[in-house]
Amino acid sequence: MLLSLALIFIVGLLSAKICSIFKLPSLIGFILAGIIIGPYSFNLLDSSILSISKELRQIALIIILTRAGLNLQTDDLKAVGRPAILMSFLPASFEIIGIVIIATKLLNITILESLLMGSVVAAVSPAILIPTMLKLIKEKYGTNKKIPQLLMAGSSLDDIFVIVLFSSFLSILQTGNTSILNLIKIPTSIILGIAIGIIIAFILVKLFTKINMRDSIKVIIVLSVSFLLIYIENSIEYFITFSALLAIMTIGIFINKFNYDISIKLSNKYSELWVCFEIILFVLVGATVDINYILKSGINGIIIIIFALIFRMIGVYLSILKTNLNIKEKIFAMISYTPKATVQAAIGSIALSVGLKSGEIILTIAVLSIIITAPISSTIMNITYKKLLQKEN
Protein backbone atom coordinates (compact mmCIF):
# COMPACT_ATOMS: atom_id res chain seq x y z
CA MET A 1 0.00 0.00 0.00
CA LEU A 2 2.84 2.42 0.79
CA LEU A 3 4.25 2.02 -2.72
CA SER A 4 0.79 2.68 -4.18
CA LEU A 5 0.42 5.86 -2.12
CA ALA A 6 3.87 7.00 -3.25
CA LEU A 7 2.89 6.41 -6.89
CA ILE A 8 -0.40 8.27 -6.42
CA PHE A 9 1.41 11.35 -5.12
CA ILE A 10 4.51 11.28 -7.35
CA VAL A 11 2.81 10.41 -10.65
CA GLY A 12 -0.13 12.68 -9.79
CA LEU A 13 2.09 15.70 -9.07
CA LEU A 14 4.24 15.02 -12.13
CA SER A 15 1.20 14.80 -14.40
CA ALA A 16 -0.23 17.97 -12.85
CA LYS A 17 3.06 19.79 -13.49
CA ILE A 18 3.05 18.73 -17.14
CA CYS A 19 -0.56 19.96 -17.45
CA SER A 20 0.37 23.30 -15.88
CA ILE A 21 3.00 23.80 -18.62
CA PHE A 22 0.13 23.65 -21.14
CA LYS A 23 -2.03 25.95 -18.94
CA LEU A 24 -4.37 23.06 -18.01
CA PRO A 25 -5.81 22.54 -14.50
CA SER A 26 -3.96 20.13 -12.23
CA LEU A 27 -7.18 18.11 -11.96
CA ILE A 28 -6.63 16.80 -15.49
CA GLY A 29 -3.14 15.64 -14.57
CA PHE A 30 -4.44 13.79 -11.51
CA ILE A 31 -7.11 11.95 -13.51
CA LEU A 32 -4.60 11.05 -16.25
CA ALA A 33 -2.20 9.76 -13.60
CA GLY A 34 -4.97 7.52 -12.24
CA ILE A 35 -5.72 6.15 -15.70
CA ILE A 36 -2.01 5.42 -16.29
CA ILE A 37 -1.26 3.64 -13.00
CA GLY A 38 -4.75 2.19 -12.55
CA PRO A 39 -5.87 -1.43 -12.99
CA TYR A 40 -7.00 -0.91 -16.59
CA SER A 41 -3.63 0.36 -17.83
CA PHE A 42 -0.26 -0.43 -16.20
CA ASN A 43 -1.94 -1.85 -13.04
CA LEU A 44 0.64 -0.41 -10.62
CA LEU A 45 -1.73 0.10 -7.70
CA ASP A 46 -1.91 -2.53 -4.98
CA SER A 47 -5.27 -4.26 -4.52
CA SER A 48 -5.31 -3.08 -0.88
CA ILE A 49 -5.46 0.58 -1.92
CA LEU A 50 -8.14 -0.16 -4.53
CA SER A 51 -10.23 -2.02 -1.95
CA ILE A 52 -10.47 1.17 0.17
CA SER A 53 -10.67 3.51 -2.81
CA LYS A 54 -14.34 4.27 -2.14
CA GLU A 55 -13.63 5.21 1.50
CA LEU A 56 -10.68 7.43 0.55
CA ARG A 57 -12.78 9.24 -2.06
CA GLN A 58 -15.51 9.69 0.55
CA ILE A 59 -13.04 11.25 3.01
CA ALA A 60 -11.98 13.69 0.29
CA LEU A 61 -15.62 14.59 -0.36
CA ILE A 62 -16.18 15.14 3.39
CA ILE A 63 -13.18 17.49 3.49
CA ILE A 64 -14.30 19.60 0.55
CA LEU A 65 -17.93 19.83 1.76
CA THR A 66 -16.82 20.87 5.26
CA ARG A 67 -14.45 23.42 3.77
CA ALA A 68 -17.29 24.79 1.63
CA GLY A 69 -19.57 25.06 4.65
CA LEU A 70 -16.94 26.88 6.69
CA ASN A 71 -16.72 29.49 3.92
CA LEU A 72 -20.48 29.93 3.47
CA GLN A 73 -22.39 32.44 5.56
CA THR A 74 -26.10 32.15 6.33
CA ASP A 75 -26.67 35.67 4.99
CA ASP A 76 -25.23 34.54 1.67
CA LEU A 77 -27.56 31.52 1.66
CA LYS A 78 -30.57 33.74 2.35
CA ALA A 79 -29.54 35.96 -0.56
CA VAL A 80 -29.46 32.99 -2.98
CA GLY A 81 -32.36 31.10 -1.40
CA ARG A 82 -34.86 30.50 -4.22
CA PRO A 83 -32.32 29.99 -7.05
CA ALA A 84 -30.25 27.66 -4.84
CA ILE A 85 -33.32 25.51 -4.12
CA LEU A 86 -34.15 25.34 -7.82
CA MET A 87 -30.52 24.51 -8.65
CA SER A 88 -30.69 21.59 -6.23
CA PHE A 89 -33.15 19.63 -8.36
CA LEU A 90 -34.14 21.35 -11.61
CA PRO A 91 -30.88 20.92 -13.63
CA ALA A 92 -30.56 17.27 -12.52
CA SER A 93 -34.22 16.60 -13.38
CA PHE A 94 -33.79 18.12 -16.84
CA GLU A 95 -30.62 16.07 -17.40
CA ILE A 96 -32.38 12.85 -16.40
CA ILE A 97 -35.24 13.67 -18.79
CA GLY A 98 -32.72 14.32 -21.58
CA ILE A 99 -31.04 10.95 -20.97
CA VAL A 100 -34.42 9.15 -20.99
CA ILE A 101 -35.29 10.74 -24.34
CA ILE A 102 -31.99 9.92 -26.06
CA ALA A 103 -30.81 6.70 -24.34
CA THR A 104 -34.00 4.74 -24.98
CA LYS A 105 -33.51 5.39 -28.69
CA LEU A 106 -29.74 4.98 -29.06
CA LEU A 107 -29.08 2.18 -26.54
CA ASN A 108 -32.33 0.19 -26.78
CA ILE A 109 -32.90 0.19 -23.00
CA THR A 110 -36.15 0.62 -21.09
CA ILE A 111 -37.39 3.91 -19.64
CA LEU A 112 -36.72 2.67 -16.10
CA GLU A 113 -33.15 1.64 -17.02
CA SER A 114 -32.57 5.04 -18.63
CA LEU A 115 -33.93 6.72 -15.47
CA LEU A 116 -31.36 4.76 -13.46
CA MET A 117 -28.64 5.80 -15.91
CA GLY A 118 -29.77 9.41 -15.67
CA SER A 119 -29.65 9.36 -11.88
CA VAL A 120 -26.04 8.13 -12.05
CA VAL A 121 -24.90 10.74 -14.56
CA ALA A 122 -26.93 13.76 -13.39
CA ALA A 123 -25.03 14.57 -10.17
CA VAL A 124 -22.66 17.55 -10.33
CA SER A 125 -19.26 17.08 -8.69
CA PRO A 126 -18.69 19.27 -5.59
CA ALA A 127 -15.05 18.15 -5.56
CA ILE A 128 -14.51 19.96 -8.88
CA LEU A 129 -16.96 22.82 -8.46
CA ILE A 130 -16.31 23.88 -4.85
CA PRO A 131 -12.51 24.46 -4.99
CA THR A 132 -13.01 26.77 -7.97
CA MET A 133 -15.85 28.61 -6.21
CA LEU A 134 -13.71 29.04 -3.08
CA LYS A 135 -11.00 30.54 -5.28
CA LEU A 136 -13.57 32.94 -6.74
CA ILE A 137 -14.67 33.98 -3.23
CA LYS A 138 -11.04 34.59 -2.27
CA GLU A 139 -10.41 36.66 -5.41
CA LYS A 140 -13.88 38.30 -5.11
CA TYR A 141 -15.14 37.38 -8.57
CA GLY A 142 -18.93 37.13 -8.76
CA THR A 143 -19.26 37.66 -5.01
CA ASN A 144 -21.23 40.90 -5.41
CA LYS A 145 -24.12 38.74 -6.72
CA LYS A 146 -23.26 35.67 -4.58
CA ILE A 147 -22.63 33.48 -7.64
CA PRO A 148 -20.01 31.17 -6.05
CA GLN A 149 -22.21 30.78 -2.96
CA LEU A 150 -25.22 29.93 -5.14
CA LEU A 151 -23.35 27.23 -7.04
CA MET A 152 -21.81 25.70 -3.90
CA ALA A 153 -25.13 25.54 -2.04
CA GLY A 154 -26.97 24.09 -5.02
CA SER A 155 -24.34 21.45 -5.77
CA SER A 156 -24.48 19.83 -2.33
CA LEU A 157 -28.27 19.49 -2.46
CA ASP A 158 -28.10 18.36 -6.09
CA ASP A 159 -26.04 15.32 -5.10
CA ILE A 160 -28.46 14.35 -2.34
CA PHE A 161 -31.44 14.62 -4.68
CA VAL A 162 -29.77 12.48 -7.35
CA ILE A 163 -28.46 9.80 -4.95
CA VAL A 164 -31.93 9.34 -3.41
CA LEU A 165 -33.42 9.02 -6.91
CA PHE A 166 -30.75 6.47 -7.81
CA SER A 167 -31.57 4.36 -4.74
CA SER A 168 -35.28 4.51 -5.59
CA PHE A 169 -34.88 3.52 -9.26
CA LEU A 170 -32.44 0.74 -8.35
CA SER A 171 -34.88 -0.64 -5.79
CA ILE A 172 -37.72 -0.63 -8.33
CA LEU A 173 -35.57 -2.41 -10.95
CA GLN A 174 -34.49 -5.06 -8.44
CA THR A 175 -37.84 -5.69 -6.77
CA GLY A 176 -40.41 -4.37 -9.21
CA ASN A 177 -42.09 -2.44 -6.38
CA THR A 178 -42.85 1.26 -6.62
CA SER A 179 -43.34 3.01 -3.30
CA ILE A 180 -44.25 6.55 -2.35
CA LEU A 181 -41.88 6.11 0.61
CA ASN A 182 -38.94 6.30 -1.78
CA LEU A 183 -40.01 9.79 -2.87
CA ILE A 184 -40.67 10.91 0.73
CA LYS A 185 -37.01 10.14 1.46
CA ILE A 186 -35.86 13.23 -0.46
CA PRO A 187 -37.39 16.02 1.72
CA THR A 188 -36.94 13.93 4.89
CA SER A 189 -33.26 13.40 4.13
CA ILE A 190 -32.70 17.11 3.53
CA ILE A 191 -34.64 18.38 6.60
CA LEU A 192 -33.06 15.91 9.02
CA GLY A 193 -29.60 16.49 7.55
CA ILE A 194 -29.84 20.25 8.12
CA ALA A 195 -31.30 19.84 11.64
CA ILE A 196 -28.61 17.37 12.72
CA GLY A 197 -25.88 19.62 11.29
CA ILE A 198 -27.14 22.68 13.20
CA ILE A 199 -27.32 20.80 16.53
CA ILE A 200 -23.82 19.33 16.12
CA ALA A 201 -22.36 22.71 15.09
CA PHE A 202 -23.83 24.31 18.23
CA ILE A 203 -22.35 21.59 20.44
CA LEU A 204 -18.93 21.78 18.75
CA VAL A 205 -18.71 25.57 19.05
CA LYS A 206 -19.60 25.35 22.75
CA LEU A 207 -16.92 22.66 23.19
CA PHE A 208 -14.25 24.63 21.31
CA THR A 209 -14.92 27.87 23.21
CA LYS A 210 -15.01 26.29 26.68
CA ILE A 211 -12.02 23.94 26.29
CA ASN A 212 -8.69 25.29 25.09
CA MET A 213 -7.27 23.05 22.36
CA ARG A 214 -5.11 23.29 19.26
CA ASP A 215 -6.79 23.89 15.91
CA SER A 216 -5.44 20.54 14.68
CA ILE A 217 -7.33 18.77 17.48
CA LYS A 218 -10.50 20.63 16.51
CA VAL A 219 -10.10 19.38 12.94
CA ILE A 220 -9.68 15.81 14.18
CA ILE A 221 -12.87 16.12 16.25
CA VAL A 222 -14.89 17.58 13.33
CA LEU A 223 -13.58 14.88 10.98
CA SER A 224 -14.42 12.15 13.50
CA VAL A 225 -17.96 13.47 13.87
CA SER A 226 -18.28 13.51 10.06
CA PHE A 227 -17.14 9.89 9.80
CA LEU A 228 -19.65 8.90 12.49
CA LEU A 229 -22.46 10.62 10.58
CA ILE A 230 -21.64 8.66 7.43
CA TYR A 231 -21.56 5.42 9.44
CA ILE A 232 -24.87 6.18 11.19
CA GLU A 233 -26.57 7.09 7.90
CA ASN A 234 -25.55 3.75 6.38
CA SER A 235 -26.54 1.84 9.52
CA ILE A 236 -30.09 3.18 9.91
CA GLU A 237 -31.05 3.84 6.28
CA TYR A 238 -33.73 1.12 6.37
CA PHE A 239 -35.46 2.74 9.37
CA ILE A 240 -34.96 6.47 8.86
CA THR A 241 -33.07 8.45 6.26
CA PHE A 242 -31.01 11.59 6.61
CA SER A 243 -28.26 13.09 4.47
CA ALA A 244 -24.94 12.82 6.27
CA LEU A 245 -23.23 14.85 3.54
CA LEU A 246 -25.71 17.71 3.94
CA ALA A 247 -25.32 17.49 7.73
CA ILE A 248 -21.53 17.74 7.32
CA MET A 249 -21.79 20.84 5.13
CA THR A 250 -24.36 22.34 7.53
CA ILE A 251 -21.93 21.85 10.44
CA GLY A 252 -19.42 24.03 8.60
CA ILE A 253 -22.02 26.68 7.75
CA PHE A 254 -23.25 27.01 11.34
CA ILE A 255 -19.79 26.92 12.90
CA ASN A 256 -19.21 29.96 10.68
CA LYS A 257 -22.44 31.53 11.98
CA PHE A 258 -21.91 30.75 15.67
CA ASN A 259 -18.19 31.63 15.80
CA TYR A 260 -16.54 33.18 12.75
CA ASP A 261 -13.00 33.08 14.20
CA ILE A 262 -13.16 29.32 14.77
CA SER A 263 -14.50 28.76 11.24
CA ILE A 264 -11.61 30.71 9.68
CA LYS A 265 -8.99 28.70 11.59
CA LEU A 266 -10.69 25.41 10.73
CA SER A 267 -11.02 26.45 7.08
CA ASN A 268 -7.28 27.08 6.86
CA LYS A 269 -6.55 23.63 8.31
CA TYR A 270 -9.02 21.97 5.93
CA SER A 271 -7.38 23.77 3.01
CA GLU A 272 -4.09 22.12 3.97
CA LEU A 273 -5.79 18.72 4.18
CA TRP A 274 -7.33 19.24 0.74
CA VAL A 275 -3.89 19.62 -0.86
CA CYS A 276 -3.26 15.96 -0.03
CA PHE A 277 -6.73 14.52 -0.54
CA GLU A 278 -7.33 16.33 -3.84
CA ILE A 279 -4.53 14.24 -5.34
CA ILE A 280 -5.82 11.03 -3.78
CA LEU A 281 -9.41 11.71 -4.88
CA PHE A 282 -8.82 12.42 -8.54
CA VAL A 283 -6.05 9.89 -9.08
CA LEU A 284 -8.39 7.22 -7.69
CA VAL A 285 -11.25 8.56 -9.83
CA GLY A 286 -8.94 8.17 -12.84
CA ALA A 287 -8.12 4.64 -11.70
CA THR A 288 -11.81 3.69 -12.07
CA VAL A 289 -11.75 4.57 -15.78
CA ASP A 290 -11.77 1.52 -18.05
CA ILE A 291 -10.81 2.65 -21.54
CA ASN A 292 -12.43 -0.50 -22.98
CA TYR A 293 -15.83 0.71 -21.74
CA ILE A 294 -15.24 4.02 -23.46
CA LEU A 295 -14.38 2.33 -26.75
CA LYS A 296 -17.47 0.13 -26.50
CA SER A 297 -19.81 3.10 -26.13
CA GLY A 298 -18.61 4.63 -29.39
CA ILE A 299 -20.18 7.79 -30.74
CA ASN A 300 -23.54 7.00 -29.10
CA GLY A 301 -22.08 7.51 -25.64
CA ILE A 302 -20.68 10.92 -26.58
CA ILE A 303 -24.02 11.96 -28.12
CA ILE A 304 -25.87 10.95 -24.93
CA ILE A 305 -23.52 12.97 -22.69
CA ILE A 306 -23.71 16.09 -24.89
CA PHE A 307 -27.50 15.81 -25.18
CA ALA A 308 -27.80 15.42 -21.40
CA LEU A 309 -25.55 18.44 -20.76
CA ILE A 310 -27.68 20.61 -23.03
CA PHE A 311 -30.76 19.67 -21.03
CA ARG A 312 -28.85 20.32 -17.79
CA MET A 313 -27.85 23.79 -18.95
CA ILE A 314 -31.49 24.55 -19.77
CA GLY A 315 -32.37 23.55 -16.21
CA VAL A 316 -29.67 25.87 -14.82
CA TYR A 317 -30.89 28.73 -17.01
CA LEU A 318 -34.47 28.30 -15.79
CA SER A 319 -33.26 28.17 -12.16
CA ILE A 320 -31.55 31.57 -12.44
CA LEU A 321 -33.98 33.14 -14.90
CA LYS A 322 -35.53 35.68 -12.52
CA THR A 323 -32.30 36.78 -10.84
CA ASN A 324 -30.10 39.86 -11.29
CA LEU A 325 -27.43 37.87 -13.15
CA ASN A 326 -26.50 39.22 -16.59
CA ILE A 327 -26.06 36.97 -19.63
CA LYS A 328 -22.31 36.45 -19.07
CA GLU A 329 -22.87 35.42 -15.47
CA LYS A 330 -25.65 33.05 -16.50
CA ILE A 331 -23.37 31.45 -19.08
CA PHE A 332 -20.70 30.95 -16.40
CA ALA A 333 -23.24 29.34 -14.06
CA MET A 334 -24.42 27.01 -16.83
CA ILE A 335 -20.86 25.92 -17.61
CA SER A 336 -19.83 25.56 -13.97
CA TYR A 337 -22.73 23.27 -13.13
CA THR A 338 -21.72 20.49 -15.55
CA PRO A 339 -18.66 18.61 -14.16
CA LYS A 340 -19.02 14.95 -13.12
CA ALA A 341 -16.58 12.88 -11.05
CA THR A 342 -17.13 11.71 -7.48
CA VAL A 343 -20.73 10.47 -7.50
CA GLN A 344 -20.31 8.78 -10.89
CA ALA A 345 -17.15 7.03 -9.67
CA ALA A 346 -18.91 5.97 -6.46
CA ILE A 347 -22.19 4.59 -7.81
CA GLY A 348 -21.50 4.01 -11.52
CA SER A 349 -20.67 0.32 -11.07
CA ILE A 350 -23.47 -0.58 -8.63
CA ALA A 351 -26.00 -1.56 -11.32
CA LEU A 352 -23.43 -3.92 -12.82
CA SER A 353 -22.44 -5.37 -9.44
CA VAL A 354 -26.07 -6.27 -8.58
CA GLY A 355 -26.52 -8.07 -11.90
CA LEU A 356 -28.72 -5.68 -13.91
CA LYS A 357 -28.41 -6.39 -17.63
CA SER A 358 -28.03 -2.67 -18.34
CA GLY A 359 -25.27 -2.39 -15.70
CA GLU A 360 -22.35 -2.42 -18.14
CA ILE A 361 -23.72 0.35 -20.35
CA ILE A 362 -24.66 2.45 -17.28
CA LEU A 363 -21.08 2.13 -16.02
CA THR A 364 -19.77 3.01 -19.49
CA ILE A 365 -21.81 6.22 -19.69
CA ALA A 366 -20.85 7.13 -16.09
CA VAL A 367 -17.14 6.77 -16.87
CA LEU A 368 -17.52 8.65 -20.14
CA SER A 369 -19.27 11.52 -18.35
CA ILE A 370 -16.22 11.88 -16.06
CA ILE A 371 -13.76 11.82 -18.96
CA ILE A 372 -15.68 14.43 -20.94
CA THR A 373 -16.95 16.84 -18.30
CA ALA A 374 -14.35 16.86 -15.49
CA PRO A 375 -11.38 18.25 -17.45
CA ILE A 376 -13.39 20.37 -19.90
CA SER A 377 -15.61 22.06 -17.29
CA SER A 378 -12.68 22.66 -14.94
CA THR A 379 -10.58 24.18 -17.74
CA ILE A 380 -13.37 26.43 -19.02
CA MET A 381 -14.21 27.67 -15.50
CA ASN A 382 -10.60 28.63 -14.83
CA ILE A 383 -10.15 30.29 -18.22
CA THR A 384 -13.40 32.27 -18.32
CA TYR A 385 -14.23 33.42 -14.78
CA LYS A 386 -12.28 36.67 -15.08
CA LYS A 387 -14.01 37.45 -18.36
CA LEU A 388 -17.55 36.44 -17.44
CA LEU A 389 -17.76 37.59 -13.81
CA GLN A 390 -17.37 41.01 -12.24
CA LYS A 391 -14.71 41.57 -9.61
CA GLU A 392 -16.10 43.05 -6.42
CA ASN A 393 -14.34 46.22 -5.26
PDB file of C-alpha atoms in Angstrom, residues 5 8-9 12 27 30-35 45 52-65 125-131 273-289 340-346 370:
ATOM      1  CA  LEU A   5       0.419   5.864  -2.124  1.00  0.00           C
ATOM      2  CA  ILE A   8      -0.397   8.267  -6.420  1.00  0.00           C
ATOM      3  CA  PHE A   9       1.408  11.354  -5.117  1.00  0.00           C
ATOM      4  CA  GLY A  12      -0.127  12.679  -9.794  1.00  0.00           C
ATOM      5  CA  LEU A  27      -7.177  18.108 -11.962  1.00  0.00           C
ATOM      6  CA  PHE A  30      -4.442  13.786 -11.506  1.00  0.00           C
ATOM      7  CA  ILE A  31      -7.111  11.946 -13.515  1.00  0.00           C
ATOM      8  CA  LEU A  32      -4.605  11.047 -16.253  1.00  0.00           C
ATOM      9  CA  ALA A  33      -2.205   9.761 -13.601  1.00  0.00           C
ATOM     10  CA  GLY A  34      -4.969   7.524 -12.241  1.00  0.00           C
ATOM     11  CA  ILE A  35      -5.716   6.149 -15.697  1.00  0.00           C
ATOM     12  CA  LEU A  45      -1.726   0.099  -7.697  1.00  0.00           C
ATOM     13  CA  ILE A  52     -10.473   1.165   0.166  1.00  0.00           C
ATOM     14  CA  SER A  53     -10.671   3.514  -2.807  1.00  0.00           C
ATOM     15  CA  LYS A  54     -14.344   4.275  -2.143  1.00  0.00           C
ATOM     16  CA  GLU A  55     -13.634   5.211   1.495  1.00  0.00           C
ATOM     17  CA  LEU A  56     -10.680   7.428   0.545  1.00  0.00           C
ATOM     18  CA  ARG A  57     -12.782   9.244  -2.056  1.00  0.00           C
ATOM     19  CA  GLN A  58     -15.513   9.691   0.552  1.00  0.00           C
ATOM     20  CA  ILE A  59     -13.042  11.250   3.007  1.00  0.00           C
ATOM     21  CA  ALA A  60     -11.978  13.688   0.288  1.00  0.00           C
ATOM     22  CA  LEU A  61     -15.623  14.585  -0.356  1.00  0.00           C
ATOM     23  CA  ILE A  62     -16.183  15.138   3.393  1.00  0.00           C
ATOM     24  CA  ILE A  63     -13.182  17.489   3.493  1.00  0.00           C
ATOM     25  CA  ILE A  64     -14.300  19.598   0.551  1.00  0.00           C
ATOM     26  CA  LEU A  65     -17.928  19.831   1.761  1.00  0.00           C
ATOM     27  CA  SER A 125     -19.261  17.077  -8.688  1.00  0.00           C
ATOM     28  CA  PRO A 126     -18.692  19.271  -5.589  1.00  0.00           C
ATOM     29  CA  ALA A 127     -15.053  18.154  -5.564  1.00  0.00           C
ATOM     30  CA  ILE A 128     -14.513  19.956  -8.884  1.00  0.00           C
ATOM     31  CA  LEU A 129     -16.957  22.815  -8.463  1.00  0.00           C
ATOM     32  CA  ILE A 130     -16.314  23.875  -4.854  1.00  0.00           C
ATOM     33  CA  PRO A 131     -12.511  24.459  -4.988  1.00  0.00           C
ATOM     34  CA  LEU A 273      -5.795  18.715   4.184  1.00  0.00           C
ATOM     35  CA  TRP A 274      -7.332  19.244   0.743  1.00  0.00           C
ATOM     36  CA  VAL A 275      -3.892  19.619  -0.861  1.00  0.00           C
ATOM     37  CA  CYS A 276      -3.255  15.965  -0.030  1.00  0.00           C
ATOM     38  CA  PHE A 277      -6.726  14.522  -0.545  1.00  0.00           C
ATOM     39  CA  GLU A 278      -7.334  16.326  -3.841  1.00  0.00           C
ATOM     40  CA  ILE A 279      -4.525  14.241  -5.344  1.00  0.00           C
ATOM     41  CA  ILE A 280      -5.824  11.028  -3.780  1.00  0.00           C
ATOM     42  CA  LEU A 281      -9.411  11.707  -4.877  1.00  0.00           C
ATOM     43  CA  PHE A 282      -8.817  12.424  -8.541  1.00  0.00           C
ATOM     44  CA  VAL A 283      -6.049   9.890  -9.078  1.00  0.00           C
ATOM     45  CA  LEU A 284      -8.393   7.219  -7.688  1.00  0.00           C
ATOM     46  CA  VAL A 285     -11.250   8.560  -9.833  1.00  0.00           C
ATOM     47  CA  GLY A 286      -8.941   8.173 -12.840  1.00  0.00           C
ATOM     48  CA  ALA A 287      -8.119   4.643 -11.701  1.00  0.00           C
ATOM     49  CA  THR A 288     -11.807   3.688 -12.074  1.00  0.00           C
ATOM     50  CA  VAL A 289     -11.745   4.567 -15.776  1.00  0.00           C
ATOM     51  CA  LYS A 340     -19.016  14.953 -13.123  1.00  0.00           C
ATOM     52  CA  ALA A 341     -16.582  12.879 -11.052  1.00  0.00           C
ATOM     53  CA  THR A 342     -17.131  11.714  -7.479  1.00  0.00           C
ATOM     54  CA  VAL A 343     -20.731  10.471  -7.502  1.00  0.00           C
ATOM     55  CA  GLN A 344     -20.311   8.783 -10.889  1.00  0.00           C
ATOM     56  CA  ALA A 345     -17.145   7.025  -9.672  1.00  0.00           C
ATOM     57  CA  ALA A 346     -18.908   5.971  -6.457  1.00  0.00           C
ATOM     58  CA  ILE A 370     -16.223  11.877 -16.062  1.00  0.00           C
TER      59      ILE A 370
END
